[in-house]
Short mmCIF file of C-alpha atoms in Angstrom, two decimals:
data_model
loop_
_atom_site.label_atom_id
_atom_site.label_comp_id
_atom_site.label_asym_id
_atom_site.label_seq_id
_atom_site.Cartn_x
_atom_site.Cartn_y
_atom_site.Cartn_z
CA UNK A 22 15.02 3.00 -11.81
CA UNK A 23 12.28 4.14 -9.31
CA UNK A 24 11.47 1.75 -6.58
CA UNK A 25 8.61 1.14 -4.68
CA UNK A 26 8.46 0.89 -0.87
CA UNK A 27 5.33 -0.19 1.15
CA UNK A 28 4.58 -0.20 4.63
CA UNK A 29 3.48 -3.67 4.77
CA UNK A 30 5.68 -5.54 2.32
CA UNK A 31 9.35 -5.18 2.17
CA UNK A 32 9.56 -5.43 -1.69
CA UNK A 33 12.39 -4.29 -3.60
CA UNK A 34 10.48 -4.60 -7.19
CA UNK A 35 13.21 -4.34 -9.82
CA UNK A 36 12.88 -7.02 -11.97
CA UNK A 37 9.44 -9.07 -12.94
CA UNK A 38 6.35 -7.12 -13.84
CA UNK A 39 2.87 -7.79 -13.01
CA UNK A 40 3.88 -9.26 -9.62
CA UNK A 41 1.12 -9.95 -6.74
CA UNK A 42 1.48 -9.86 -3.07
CA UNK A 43 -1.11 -11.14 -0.12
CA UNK A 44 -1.48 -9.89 2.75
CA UNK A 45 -3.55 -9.59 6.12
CA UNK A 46 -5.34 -6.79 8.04
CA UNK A 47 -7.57 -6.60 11.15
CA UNK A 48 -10.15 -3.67 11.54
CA UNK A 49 -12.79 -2.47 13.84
CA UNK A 50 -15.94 -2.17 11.99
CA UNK A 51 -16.72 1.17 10.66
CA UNK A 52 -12.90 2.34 11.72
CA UNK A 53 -10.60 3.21 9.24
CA UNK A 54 -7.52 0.62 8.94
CA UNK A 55 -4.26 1.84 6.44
CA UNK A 56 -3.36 -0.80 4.46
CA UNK A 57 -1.04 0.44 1.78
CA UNK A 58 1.36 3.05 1.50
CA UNK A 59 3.75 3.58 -0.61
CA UNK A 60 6.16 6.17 -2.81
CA UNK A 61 8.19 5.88 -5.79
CA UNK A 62 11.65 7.58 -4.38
CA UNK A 63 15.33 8.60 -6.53
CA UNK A 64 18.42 7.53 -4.53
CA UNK A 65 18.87 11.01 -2.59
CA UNK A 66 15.27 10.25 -1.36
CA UNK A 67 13.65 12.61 -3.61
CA UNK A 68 10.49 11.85 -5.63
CA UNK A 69 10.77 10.24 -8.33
CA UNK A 70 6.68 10.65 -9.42
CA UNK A 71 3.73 9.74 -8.18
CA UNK A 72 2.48 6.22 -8.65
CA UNK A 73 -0.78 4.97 -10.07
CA UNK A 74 -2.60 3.41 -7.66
CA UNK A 75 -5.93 2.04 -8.35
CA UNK A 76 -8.57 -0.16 -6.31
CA UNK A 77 -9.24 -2.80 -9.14
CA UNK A 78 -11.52 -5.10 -6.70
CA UNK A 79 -13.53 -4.90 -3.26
CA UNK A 80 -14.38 -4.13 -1.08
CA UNK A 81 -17.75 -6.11 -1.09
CA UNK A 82 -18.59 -4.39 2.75
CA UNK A 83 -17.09 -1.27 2.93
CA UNK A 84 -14.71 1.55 1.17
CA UNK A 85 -11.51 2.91 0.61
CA UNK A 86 -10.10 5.88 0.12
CA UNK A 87 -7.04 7.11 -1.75
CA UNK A 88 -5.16 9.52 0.16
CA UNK A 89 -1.71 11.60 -0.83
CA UNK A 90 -0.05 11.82 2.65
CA UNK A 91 3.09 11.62 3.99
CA UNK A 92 4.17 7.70 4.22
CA UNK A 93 7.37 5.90 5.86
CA UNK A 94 8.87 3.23 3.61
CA UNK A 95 10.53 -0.10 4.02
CA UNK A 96 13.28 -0.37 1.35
CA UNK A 97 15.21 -3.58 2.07
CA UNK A 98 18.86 -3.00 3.82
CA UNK A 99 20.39 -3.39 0.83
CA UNK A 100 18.58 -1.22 -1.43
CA UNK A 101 20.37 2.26 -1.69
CA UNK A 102 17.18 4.12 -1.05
CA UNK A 103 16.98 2.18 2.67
CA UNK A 104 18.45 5.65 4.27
CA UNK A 105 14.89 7.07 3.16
CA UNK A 106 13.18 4.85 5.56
CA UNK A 107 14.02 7.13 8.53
CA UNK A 108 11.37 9.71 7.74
CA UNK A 109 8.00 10.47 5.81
CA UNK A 110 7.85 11.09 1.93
CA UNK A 111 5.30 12.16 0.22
CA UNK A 112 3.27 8.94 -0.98
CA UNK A 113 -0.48 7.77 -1.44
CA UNK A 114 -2.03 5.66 1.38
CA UNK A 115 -5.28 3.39 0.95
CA UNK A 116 -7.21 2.80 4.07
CA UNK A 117 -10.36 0.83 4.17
CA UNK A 118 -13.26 1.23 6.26
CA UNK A 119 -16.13 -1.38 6.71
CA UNK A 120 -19.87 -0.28 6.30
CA UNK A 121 -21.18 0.50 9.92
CA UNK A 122 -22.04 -2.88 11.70
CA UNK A 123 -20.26 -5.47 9.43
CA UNK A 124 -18.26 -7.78 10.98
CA UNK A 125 -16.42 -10.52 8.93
CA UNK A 126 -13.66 -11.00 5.94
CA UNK A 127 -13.18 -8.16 3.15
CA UNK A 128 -11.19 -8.10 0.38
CA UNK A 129 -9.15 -5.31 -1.63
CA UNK A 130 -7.15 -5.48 -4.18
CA UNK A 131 -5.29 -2.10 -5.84
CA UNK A 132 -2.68 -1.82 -8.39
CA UNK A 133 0.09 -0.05 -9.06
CA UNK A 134 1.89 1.09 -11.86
CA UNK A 135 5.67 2.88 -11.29
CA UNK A 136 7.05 2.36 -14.59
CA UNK A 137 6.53 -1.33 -13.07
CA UNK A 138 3.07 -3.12 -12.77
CA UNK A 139 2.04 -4.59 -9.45
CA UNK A 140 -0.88 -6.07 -7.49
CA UNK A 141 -1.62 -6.15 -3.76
CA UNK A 142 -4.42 -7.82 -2.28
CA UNK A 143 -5.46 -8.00 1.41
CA UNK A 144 -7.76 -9.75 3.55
CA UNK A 145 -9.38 -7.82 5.85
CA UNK A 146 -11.22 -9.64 9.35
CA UNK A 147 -13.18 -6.83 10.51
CA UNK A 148 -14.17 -7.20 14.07
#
């Protein structure tokens, strides 16, 4: 089964669908900030397809862009994928960037579907 590693969570989604995780960013206003990454990987660290990821909500003050890029992932210890953690695989990255001047909370959430369905949402304070 392909996992799913991300560079703020370390998730080892195997068994419920349609989870949801939270999390918490801090930005400079009109900087870019990553906030996801992730890559669906086969045991010998190969691809094992690319994952649909999709911004279902936000952000109300800025953007974010959907990027395929080289990501590091964060399989747990025990997960037999973990040995892929010591380099980049190809992945998709969301970063968001605030409209020029805002300064306050954001909110994004994206989903993403691996075989599995999941939701991430994070809080942005942009500074």
């Amino acid at each position: 089964m392909a996992g799913l590693a991300l560079l703020a969570f370390a998730v080892s989604p195997a068994a419920a669908s349609n989870r949801m995780f939270t999390s918490q960013k801090t930005a400079l206003s009109g900087r870019d900030v990553y906030f996801f990454g992730g890559a669906s990987l086969n045991v010998d660290c190969s691809s094992a397809g690319r994952d649909d990821v999709r911004v279902v909500s936000g952000p109300s003050h800025g953007n974010v862009k959907l990027v395929h890029d080289g990501v590091f992932t964060h399989y747990n210890k025990s997960n037999d994928r973990a040995k892929c953690n010591s380099h980049k695989v190809n992945g998709i990255k969301a970063l968001y960037r605030s409209s020029p001047g805002f300064k306050g909370w954001d909110q994004v959430t994206i989903s993403v579907h691996n075989g599995d369905a999941f939701k991430y949402v994070t809080n942005i304070k942009v500074e």
